[in-house]
mmCIF file of C-alpha atoms and ligand atoms in Angstrom:
data_model
loop_
_atom_site.group_PDB
_atom_site.id
_atom_site.type_symbol
_atom_site.label_atom_id
_atom_site.label_comp_id
_atom_site.label_asym_id
_atom_site.label_seq_id
_atom_site.Cartn_x
_atom_site.Cartn_y
_atom_site.Cartn_z
ATOM 1 C CA MET A 1 105.991 78.448 114.200
ATOM 2 C CA LYS A 2 106.022 79.659 110.577
ATOM 3 C CA PRO A 3 108.015 82.581 109.270
ATOM 4 C CA THR A 4 104.680 84.147 108.458
ATOM 5 C CA ASP A 5 103.364 84.039 112.067
ATOM 6 C CA ALA A 6 101.924 87.363 113.278
ATOM 7 C CA ALA A 7 104.340 87.480 116.226
ATOM 8 C CA LEU A 8 107.154 88.055 113.761
ATOM 9 C CA ALA A 9 105.573 90.895 111.800
ATOM 10 C CA THR A 10 107.376 94.198 112.073
ATOM 11 C CA THR A 11 107.681 97.653 110.418
ATOM 12 C CA LEU A 12 110.804 99.160 108.962
ATOM 13 C CA CYS A 13 110.796 102.715 107.610
ATOM 14 C CA GLY A 14 107.040 102.461 107.218
ATOM 15 C CA LEU A 15 107.307 99.170 105.316
ATOM 16 C CA ARG A 16 105.394 96.204 106.695
ATOM 17 C CA LEU A 17 107.684 93.147 106.857
ATOM 18 C CA ARG A 18 106.226 89.669 107.552
ATOM 19 C CA ASN A 19 109.237 88.910 109.662
ATOM 20 C CA PRO A 20 112.407 90.909 110.455
ATOM 21 C CA VAL A 21 114.870 88.581 108.545
ATOM 22 C CA ILE A 22 116.156 89.879 105.303
ATOM 23 C CA ALA A 23 118.591 88.223 102.849
ATOM 24 C CA ALA A 24 121.850 90.338 102.658
ATOM 25 C CA SER A 25 123.363 91.930 99.575
ATOM 26 C CA GLY A 26 125.924 90.019 97.617
ATOM 27 C CA THR A 27 124.998 86.705 99.123
ATOM 28 C CA PHE A 28 121.563 86.215 97.528
ATOM 29 C CA ALA A 29 122.300 87.151 93.843
ATOM 30 C CA TYR A 30 119.442 89.160 92.433
ATOM 31 C CA GLY A 31 116.985 87.097 94.543
ATOM 32 C CA VAL A 32 115.207 85.429 91.569
ATOM 33 C CA GLU A 33 117.996 82.864 91.178
ATOM 34 C CA PHE A 34 116.963 81.393 94.595
ATOM 35 C CA GLU A 35 113.296 80.886 93.541
ATOM 36 C CA LYS A 36 113.616 77.148 93.241
ATOM 37 C CA LEU A 37 115.550 76.705 96.541
ATOM 38 C CA VAL A 38 113.720 79.127 98.893
ATOM 39 C CA ASP A 39 110.104 80.253 99.298
ATOM 40 C CA LEU A 40 110.913 83.917 98.609
ATOM 41 C CA ASN A 41 107.558 85.068 99.958
ATOM 42 C CA SER A 42 108.527 83.751 103.407
ATOM 43 C CA LEU A 43 111.436 86.144 103.647
ATOM 44 C CA GLY A 44 111.081 89.372 105.574
ATOM 45 C CA GLY A 45 112.806 90.909 102.562
ATOM 46 C CA LEU A 46 115.793 90.567 100.313
ATOM 47 C CA VAL A 47 118.574 92.914 99.202
ATOM 48 C CA VAL A 48 119.936 92.346 95.687
ATOM 49 C CA LYS A 49 123.612 92.327 94.739
ATOM 50 C CA GLY A 50 125.169 95.763 94.667
ATOM 51 C CA LEU A 51 124.263 97.690 91.551
ATOM 52 C CA SER A 52 126.435 100.226 89.743
ATOM 53 C CA ARG A 53 125.801 102.629 86.904
ATOM 54 C CA GLU A 54 127.618 100.426 84.359
ATOM 55 C CA PRO A 55 128.286 96.651 84.466
ATOM 56 C CA ILE A 56 131.406 95.556 86.423
ATOM 57 C CA GLU A 57 133.362 92.348 85.746
ATOM 58 C CA GLY A 58 134.850 92.079 89.215
ATOM 59 C CA ASN A 59 138.197 91.051 90.660
ATOM 60 C CA PRO A 60 140.651 88.334 89.605
ATOM 61 C CA ALA A 61 140.322 84.821 91.149
ATOM 62 C CA PRO A 62 140.611 83.515 93.792
ATOM 63 C CA ARG A 63 137.690 85.622 95.092
ATOM 64 C CA VAL A 64 136.842 83.766 98.314
ATOM 65 C CA TYR A 65 138.785 81.939 101.044
ATOM 66 C CA GLU A 66 137.227 80.095 103.933
ATOM 67 C CA THR A 67 138.707 81.014 107.342
ATOM 68 C CA GLU A 68 138.245 79.276 110.718
ATOM 69 C CA ALA A 69 134.849 80.841 111.411
ATOM 70 C CA GLY A 70 133.908 82.757 108.283
ATOM 71 C CA MET A 71 135.132 83.717 104.912
ATOM 72 C CA ILE A 72 137.061 86.442 103.133
ATOM 73 C CA ASN A 73 135.769 87.648 99.836
ATOM 74 C CA SER A 74 136.823 90.163 97.187
ATOM 75 C CA ILE A 75 134.332 89.749 94.459
ATOM 76 C CA GLY A 76 134.991 93.303 93.225
ATOM 77 C CA LEU A 77 131.301 94.213 93.184
ATOM 78 C CA GLN A 78 130.703 92.293 89.966
ATOM 79 C CA ASN A 79 127.253 93.048 88.647
ATOM 80 C CA ILE A 80 125.201 93.533 85.504
ATOM 81 C CA GLY A 81 124.591 97.299 86.002
ATOM 82 C CA ALA A 82 121.383 99.118 86.995
ATOM 83 C CA ARG A 83 119.857 99.253 83.447
ATOM 84 C CA ALA A 84 120.259 95.512 82.818
ATOM 85 C CA PHE A 85 118.900 94.828 86.337
ATOM 86 C CA VAL A 86 115.810 96.832 85.519
ATOM 87 C CA ARG A 87 115.314 94.879 82.214
ATOM 88 C CA GLU A 88 116.310 91.398 83.209
ATOM 89 C CA LYS A 89 115.657 90.979 86.899
ATOM 90 C CA LEU A 90 113.136 93.497 88.195
ATOM 91 C CA PRO A 91 110.074 92.171 86.297
ATOM 92 C CA ALA A 92 110.259 88.858 88.150
ATOM 93 C CA LEU A 93 111.113 90.540 91.484
ATOM 94 C CA ALA A 94 108.158 92.896 91.159
ATOM 95 C CA LYS A 95 105.816 89.902 91.267
ATOM 96 C CA LEU A 96 107.058 88.770 94.661
ATOM 97 C CA ASP A 97 105.165 89.401 97.858
ATOM 98 C CA THR A 98 108.261 90.430 99.794
ATOM 99 C CA ALA A 99 110.221 93.738 100.341
ATOM 100 C CA VAL A 100 112.891 93.938 97.672
ATOM 101 C CA PHE A 101 115.754 96.416 98.291
ATOM 102 C CA ALA A 102 118.234 97.495 95.627
ATOM 103 C CA ASN A 103 121.785 97.832 96.975
ATOM 104 C CA ILE A 104 123.510 100.830 95.316
ATOM 105 C CA PHE A 105 127.198 101.760 95.048
ATOM 106 C CA GLY A 106 129.512 103.913 93.023
ATOM 107 C CA CYS A 107 132.930 105.607 92.905
ATOM 108 C CA ALA A 108 131.530 109.140 93.060
ATOM 109 C CA THR A 109 128.407 110.750 94.389
ATOM 110 C CA GLU A 110 126.992 111.218 90.791
ATOM 111 C CA ASP A 111 127.264 107.467 90.299
ATOM 112 C CA TYR A 112 125.074 106.731 93.284
ATOM 113 C CA VAL A 113 122.553 109.405 92.225
ATOM 114 C CA GLU A 114 122.437 107.996 88.621
ATOM 115 C CA VAL A 115 121.705 104.475 89.827
ATOM 116 C CA ALA A 116 118.942 105.754 92.070
ATOM 117 C CA ARG A 117 117.482 107.807 89.185
ATOM 118 C CA ILE A 118 117.450 104.688 86.917
ATOM 119 C CA LEU A 119 115.656 102.684 89.607
ATOM 120 C CA GLU A 120 113.220 105.414 90.546
ATOM 121 C CA ASP A 121 111.505 105.129 87.126
ATOM 122 C CA HIS A 122 110.413 101.563 87.780
ATOM 123 C CA GLU A 123 107.944 99.734 90.025
ATOM 124 C CA GLY A 124 108.823 96.640 92.075
ATOM 125 C CA LEU A 125 111.286 97.914 94.687
ATOM 126 C CA ALA A 126 110.465 98.594 98.372
ATOM 127 C CA GLY A 127 113.533 100.664 99.000
ATOM 128 C CA TYR A 128 117.253 101.258 98.635
ATOM 129 C CA GLU A 129 120.340 100.250 100.599
ATOM 130 C CA LEU A 130 123.422 102.442 99.910
ATOM 131 C CA ASN A 131 126.677 100.624 100.169
ATOM 132 C CA VAL A 132 129.014 103.368 101.185
ATOM 133 C CA SER A 133 132.013 101.076 101.797
ATOM 134 C CA CYS A 134 133.562 102.211 98.494
ATOM 135 C CA PRO A 135 136.486 104.554 97.764
ATOM 136 C CA ASN A 136 135.538 107.927 96.460
ATOM 137 C CA THR A 137 137.893 108.272 93.418
ATOM 138 C CA ARG A 138 137.343 112.065 93.293
ATOM 139 C CA HIS A 139 138.687 112.425 96.865
ATOM 140 C CA GLY A 140 141.909 110.423 96.573
ATOM 141 C CA GLY A 141 140.136 107.117 97.312
ATOM 142 C CA ILE A 142 138.918 108.001 100.824
ATOM 143 C CA TYR A 143 136.069 105.724 101.730
ATOM 144 C CA PHE A 144 132.588 107.385 101.848
ATOM 145 C CA SER A 145 131.965 105.238 104.938
ATOM 146 C CA SER A 146 134.902 106.569 106.866
ATOM 147 C CA ASP A 147 134.367 110.341 106.594
ATOM 148 C CA PRO A 148 131.187 111.925 107.997
ATOM 149 C CA SER A 149 131.193 114.825 105.482
ATOM 150 C CA LEU A 150 131.692 112.566 102.447
ATOM 151 C CA LEU A 151 129.063 110.241 103.770
ATOM 152 C CA GLY A 152 126.652 113.140 104.378
ATOM 153 C CA GLU A 153 127.254 114.404 100.818
ATOM 154 C CA VAL A 154 126.377 111.126 99.143
ATOM 155 C CA VAL A 155 123.383 110.414 101.385
ATOM 156 C CA SER A 156 121.870 113.938 100.831
ATOM 157 C CA ALA A 157 122.403 113.679 97.047
ATOM 158 C CA VAL A 158 120.630 110.313 96.825
ATOM 159 C CA ARG A 159 117.888 111.509 99.144
ATOM 160 C CA GLN A 160 117.011 114.262 96.745
ATOM 161 C CA VAL A 161 116.123 111.807 94.003
ATOM 162 C CA ALA A 162 114.927 108.796 96.080
ATOM 163 C CA ARG A 163 111.210 108.746 96.995
ATOM 164 C CA ARG A 164 111.518 105.250 98.485
ATOM 165 C CA PRO A 165 112.939 104.487 101.909
ATOM 166 C CA LEU A 166 116.727 104.836 102.089
ATOM 167 C CA ILE A 167 118.854 102.531 104.243
ATOM 168 C CA VAL A 168 122.519 103.543 104.621
ATOM 169 C CA LYS A 169 124.820 100.531 105.124
ATOM 170 C CA LEU A 170 127.817 101.404 107.304
ATOM 171 C CA SER A 171 131.251 99.924 107.316
ATOM 172 C CA PRO A 172 132.760 98.489 110.508
ATOM 173 C CA ASN A 173 136.269 99.650 109.443
ATOM 174 C CA VAL A 174 136.201 102.846 111.527
ATOM 175 C CA SER A 175 137.406 103.857 114.960
ATOM 176 C CA ALA A 176 134.019 105.195 116.104
ATOM 177 C CA ILE A 177 130.673 104.433 114.466
ATOM 178 C CA GLU A 178 128.585 107.118 116.150
ATOM 179 C CA PRO A 179 129.720 110.203 114.004
ATOM 180 C CA LEU A 180 128.982 108.181 110.805
ATOM 181 C CA ALA A 181 125.587 106.973 112.088
ATOM 182 C CA ARG A 182 124.666 110.536 113.013
ATOM 183 C CA ALA A 183 125.865 111.974 109.640
ATOM 184 C CA ALA A 184 123.752 109.444 107.744
ATOM 185 C CA GLU A 185 120.745 110.279 109.888
ATOM 186 C CA ALA A 186 121.145 114.045 109.533
ATOM 187 C CA SER A 187 121.473 113.726 105.683
ATOM 188 C CA GLY A 188 118.169 111.943 105.283
ATOM 189 C CA ALA A 189 118.674 108.262 105.845
ATOM 190 C CA ASP A 190 115.462 106.466 106.929
ATOM 191 C CA ALA A 191 117.423 103.629 108.478
ATOM 192 C CA LEU A 192 121.004 102.288 108.902
ATOM 193 C CA SER A 193 122.275 98.846 108.262
ATOM 194 C CA LEU A 194 125.468 97.512 109.706
ATOM 195 C CA VAL A 195 127.892 95.908 109.347
ATOM 196 C CA ASN A 196 129.570 95.387 106.061
ATOM 197 C CA THR A 197 132.665 93.183 105.949
ATOM 198 C CA PHE A 198 135.878 93.772 107.873
ATOM 199 C CA ILE A 199 138.991 94.383 105.676
ATOM 200 C CA ALA A 200 141.142 91.291 106.098
ATOM 201 C CA LEU A 201 144.082 89.345 104.812
ATOM 202 C CA ALA A 202 144.712 85.584 104.407
ATOM 203 C CA LEU A 203 148.082 84.495 103.031
ATOM 204 C CA ASP A 204 150.086 81.397 102.244
ATOM 205 C CA PRO A 205 153.439 81.553 104.048
ATOM 206 C CA ARG A 206 154.985 79.092 101.600
ATOM 207 C CA THR A 207 154.249 80.954 98.362
ATOM 208 C CA ARG A 208 154.229 84.359 100.200
ATOM 209 C CA GLN A 209 151.105 85.242 98.302
ATOM 210 C CA SER A 210 147.730 86.433 99.353
ATOM 211 C CA ARG A 211 145.049 83.751 99.121
ATOM 212 C CA ILE A 212 142.769 86.333 97.516
ATOM 213 C CA GLY A 213 143.456 87.590 93.936
ATOM 214 C CA ALA A 214 142.909 91.226 94.770
ATOM 215 C CA GLY A 215 145.192 91.103 97.821
ATOM 216 C CA PHE A 216 142.826 92.064 100.689
ATOM 217 C CA GLY A 217 139.288 90.982 101.108
ATOM 218 C CA GLY A 218 136.272 91.426 103.438
ATOM 219 C CA LEU A 219 135.784 89.093 106.445
ATOM 220 C CA SER A 220 132.207 87.928 107.109
ATOM 221 C CA GLY A 221 130.431 85.070 108.918
ATOM 222 C CA PRO A 222 130.303 83.918 112.574
ATOM 223 C CA ALA A 223 133.828 85.320 113.324
ATOM 224 C CA ILE A 224 132.600 88.875 113.123
ATOM 225 C CA LYS A 225 129.348 88.516 115.150
ATOM 226 C CA PRO A 226 130.500 89.828 118.563
ATOM 227 C CA ILE A 227 132.098 92.965 116.983
ATOM 228 C CA ALA A 228 129.034 93.566 114.805
ATOM 229 C CA LEU A 229 126.785 93.268 117.837
ATOM 230 C CA ARG A 230 128.772 95.925 119.710
ATOM 231 C CA LEU A 231 128.685 98.253 116.649
ATOM 232 C CA VAL A 232 124.913 97.811 116.295
ATOM 233 C CA TYR A 233 124.385 98.603 119.949
ATOM 234 C CA GLU A 234 126.504 101.792 119.649
ATOM 235 C CA ALA A 235 124.833 102.930 116.409
ATOM 236 C CA ALA A 236 121.305 102.292 117.697
ATOM 237 C CA ARG A 237 122.008 104.412 120.772
ATOM 238 C CA ALA A 238 123.397 107.228 118.620
ATOM 239 C CA VAL A 239 120.396 107.686 116.286
ATOM 240 C CA LYS A 240 116.564 107.771 116.331
ATOM 241 C CA ILE A 241 116.121 106.060 113.023
ATOM 242 C CA PRO A 242 115.845 102.227 112.922
ATOM 243 C CA VAL A 243 118.956 100.012 112.580
ATOM 244 C CA VAL A 244 119.218 96.800 110.607
ATOM 245 C CA GLY A 245 121.843 94.520 112.145
ATOM 246 C CA LEU A 246 123.972 91.909 110.399
ATOM 247 C CA GLY A 247 127.293 90.147 110.728
ATOM 248 C CA GLY A 248 127.599 86.415 111.315
ATOM 249 C CA ILE A 249 123.917 85.646 111.970
ATOM 250 C CA ALA A 250 123.409 81.914 111.472
ATOM 251 C CA THR A 251 120.563 80.999 113.905
ATOM 252 C CA GLY A 252 117.390 82.463 115.288
ATOM 253 C CA ALA A 253 119.127 83.015 118.624
ATOM 254 C CA ASP A 254 121.791 85.045 116.759
ATOM 255 C CA ALA A 255 119.023 87.200 115.239
ATOM 256 C CA ALA A 256 117.479 87.702 118.699
ATOM 257 C CA GLU A 257 120.861 88.925 119.994
ATOM 258 C CA PHE A 258 120.903 91.683 117.343
ATOM 259 C CA LEU A 259 117.372 92.679 118.166
ATOM 260 C CA VAL A 260 118.158 92.912 121.848
ATOM 261 C CA ALA A 261 121.258 95.021 120.986
ATOM 262 C CA GLY A 262 118.966 97.505 119.237
ATOM 263 C CA ALA A 263 118.254 96.303 115.700
ATOM 264 C CA THR A 264 114.667 96.505 114.394
ATOM 265 C CA ALA A 265 115.460 93.921 111.712
ATOM 266 C CA VAL A 266 118.417 91.747 110.646
ATOM 267 C CA GLU A 267 120.086 90.550 107.519
ATOM 268 C CA VAL A 268 121.666 87.194 106.794
ATOM 269 C CA GLY A 269 124.617 86.912 104.496
ATOM 270 C CA THR A 270 127.320 84.253 104.702
ATOM 271 C CA ALA A 271 125.072 81.629 106.348
ATOM 272 C CA THR A 272 123.214 81.442 102.983
ATOM 273 C CA PHE A 273 126.389 79.919 101.394
ATOM 274 C CA TRP A 274 126.052 76.737 103.471
ATOM 275 C CA ASP A 275 122.238 76.811 103.806
ATOM 276 C CA PRO A 276 120.501 78.556 100.902
ATOM 277 C CA SER A 277 117.234 78.824 102.894
ATOM 278 C CA ALA A 278 119.112 80.229 105.989
ATOM 279 C CA ALA A 279 117.069 83.430 106.205
ATOM 280 C CA VAL A 280 113.713 81.561 106.241
ATOM 281 C CA ARG A 281 115.066 78.967 108.744
ATOM 282 C CA ILE A 282 116.391 81.797 110.989
ATOM 283 C CA ALA A 283 112.962 83.521 110.889
ATOM 284 C CA THR A 284 111.336 80.257 111.937
ATOM 285 C CA GLU A 285 113.778 79.752 114.753
ATOM 286 C CA LEU A 286 113.263 83.334 115.902
ATOM 287 C CA GLY A 287 109.580 82.620 116.080
ATOM 288 C CA GLU A 288 110.293 79.566 118.246
ATOM 289 C CA PHE A 289 112.494 81.610 120.497
ATOM 290 C CA LEU A 290 109.623 84.149 120.976
ATOM 291 C CA GLN A 291 107.263 81.255 121.800
ATOM 292 C CA GLN A 292 109.651 79.726 124.321
ATOM 293 C CA GLU A 293 110.240 83.123 125.974
ATOM 294 C CA LYS A 294 106.466 83.980 125.928
ATOM 295 C CA ILE A 295 107.053 87.180 123.870
ATOM 296 C CA ALA A 296 103.961 88.243 121.978
ATOM 297 C CA ASN A 297 105.729 90.300 119.313
ATOM 298 C CA VAL A 298 109.274 90.530 118.044
ATOM 299 C CA GLY A 299 109.271 94.271 118.507
ATOM 300 C CA HIS A 300 109.142 93.747 122.313
ATOM 301 C CA ILE A 301 112.747 92.654 122.546
ATOM 302 C CA VAL A 302 114.255 95.409 120.366
ATOM 303 C CA GLY A 303 116.802 97.474 122.255
ATOM 304 C CA THR A 304 116.218 95.718 125.580
ATOM 305 C CA LEU A 305 119.934 95.132 126.393
ATOM 306 C CA VAL A 306 120.844 96.345 129.807
ATOM 307 C CA LEU A 307 124.542 96.760 130.471
ATOM 308 C CA LYS A 308 125.560 96.671 134.141
ATOM 309 C CA LYS A 309 128.120 99.322 133.502
ATOM 310 C CA ASP A 310 127.757 102.038 130.817
ATOM 311 C CA PRO A 311 130.602 101.621 128.274
ATOM 312 C CA VAL A 312 132.870 104.568 127.907
HETATM 313 C C1 LIG B 1 130.469 87.228 98.689
HETATM 314 C C2 LIG B 1 129.976 88.446 99.324
HETATM 315 C C3 LIG B 1 129.533 89.565 98.543
HETATM 316 C C4 LIG B 1 129.021 90.723 99.159
HETATM 317 N N1 LIG B 1 128.620 91.760 98.340
HETATM 318 C C5 LIG B 1 128.028 92.865 98.886
HETATM 319 C C6 LIG B 1 127.497 93.884 98.034
HETATM 320 O O1 LIG B 1 127.468 93.866 96.786
HETATM 321 N N2 LIG B 1 126.992 95.044 98.674
HETATM 322 C C7 LIG B 1 126.990 95.127 100.049
HETATM 323 O O2 LIG B 1 126.529 96.163 100.525
HETATM 324 N N3 LIG B 1 127.466 94.139 100.810
HETATM 325 C C8 LIG B 1 127.998 92.983 100.263
HETATM 326 N N4 LIG B 1 128.500 92.014 101.107
HETATM 327 C C9 LIG B 1 128.466 92.185 102.554
HETATM 328 C C10 LIG B 1 127.232 91.412 103.206
HETATM 329 O O3 LIG B 1 126.031 91.886 102.653
HETATM 330 C C11 LIG B 1 127.288 91.559 104.715
HETATM 331 O O4 LIG B 1 127.312 92.912 105.055
HETATM 332 C C12 LIG B 1 128.501 90.958 105.359
HETATM 333 O O5 LIG B 1 128.894 89.705 104.679
HETATM 334 C C13 LIG B 1 128.296 90.590 106.841
HETATM 335 O O6 LIG B 1 127.211 89.713 107.045
HETATM 336 P P1 LIG B 1 127.346 88.133 107.183
HETATM 337 O O7 LIG B 1 128.405 87.880 108.167
HETATM 338 O O8 LIG B 1 126.028 87.636 107.557
HETATM 339 O O9 LIG B 1 127.815 87.651 105.810
HETATM 340 C C14 LIG B 1 128.973 90.837 100.504
HETATM 341 C C15 LIG B 1 129.381 89.766 101.350
HETATM 342 C C16 LIG B 1 129.882 88.592 100.766
HETATM 343 C C17 LIG B 1 130.280 87.440 101.653
#
């Protein structure tokens, strides 16, 4: 089966996707860099690197460390800034026949709004993904993603300027995901995506130093998949808007698990580092899974998980 087969077609926030597999932010550069390695028009969509108001140089090296079943990164959200993105990357992205999402972040609500404003003036984007796993420097560094009222404030503010679909990307570093999922929905999100990385530490006991230049980093890859699945299930039950699931997806069967847990679409991040065309391969494998299971359309498995006992 091809990643363009009709059985894989789906809709997310009114956008028609050829398949439900999207390349995740921060692991697929600005998309265009992968043109020679991947047929970008076979992707369900792609999310570009996080964009800020001004360019950011990022964190000191080492920025990544491979763990038993994943990796820890602290890139420090290095990026060229929203204006340079519009000038240098968007013209080529606009020619693609795939849904391109801009990932937006900032240190204060105004930063998010300003990035959205810059992007709104230009064609070529299907929608936005808000990375809210950032400390709000105006509120003593509390993460937008950990406080329902701060989260609601930033989502409502961006909603007012964004005419394109707005996906809010939640952090897994919270004790309960439901209040945050509901706050994003109530403030105007068209969809949620989860999860971002888990705050983590890797250290060398001999040097007594962190293996990451910035100290802590974010854990991603297969190690996080079971926790991400549980969070996607909980978030999808808490809201009516669609959920995009991610965290450790490396095969078509992994993608199917997230759909069954309640996700309408999935994103693929870390797997791209060992297989640049992972997202297209995973869409192909998901199609084969549907064929084997005699499922006519991918939408038929979304949210079909039945738990024998309702979790508390
Ligand atoms: C090197 C790297 C950079 C990332 N940069 C971003 C980013 O800029 N914005 C964002 O929302 N998520 C970013 N993420 C998080 C991923 O998009 C994804 O949520 C996370 O890695 C879990 O998915 P995975 O296990 O498939 O990688 C980054 C992840 C990695 C590994």
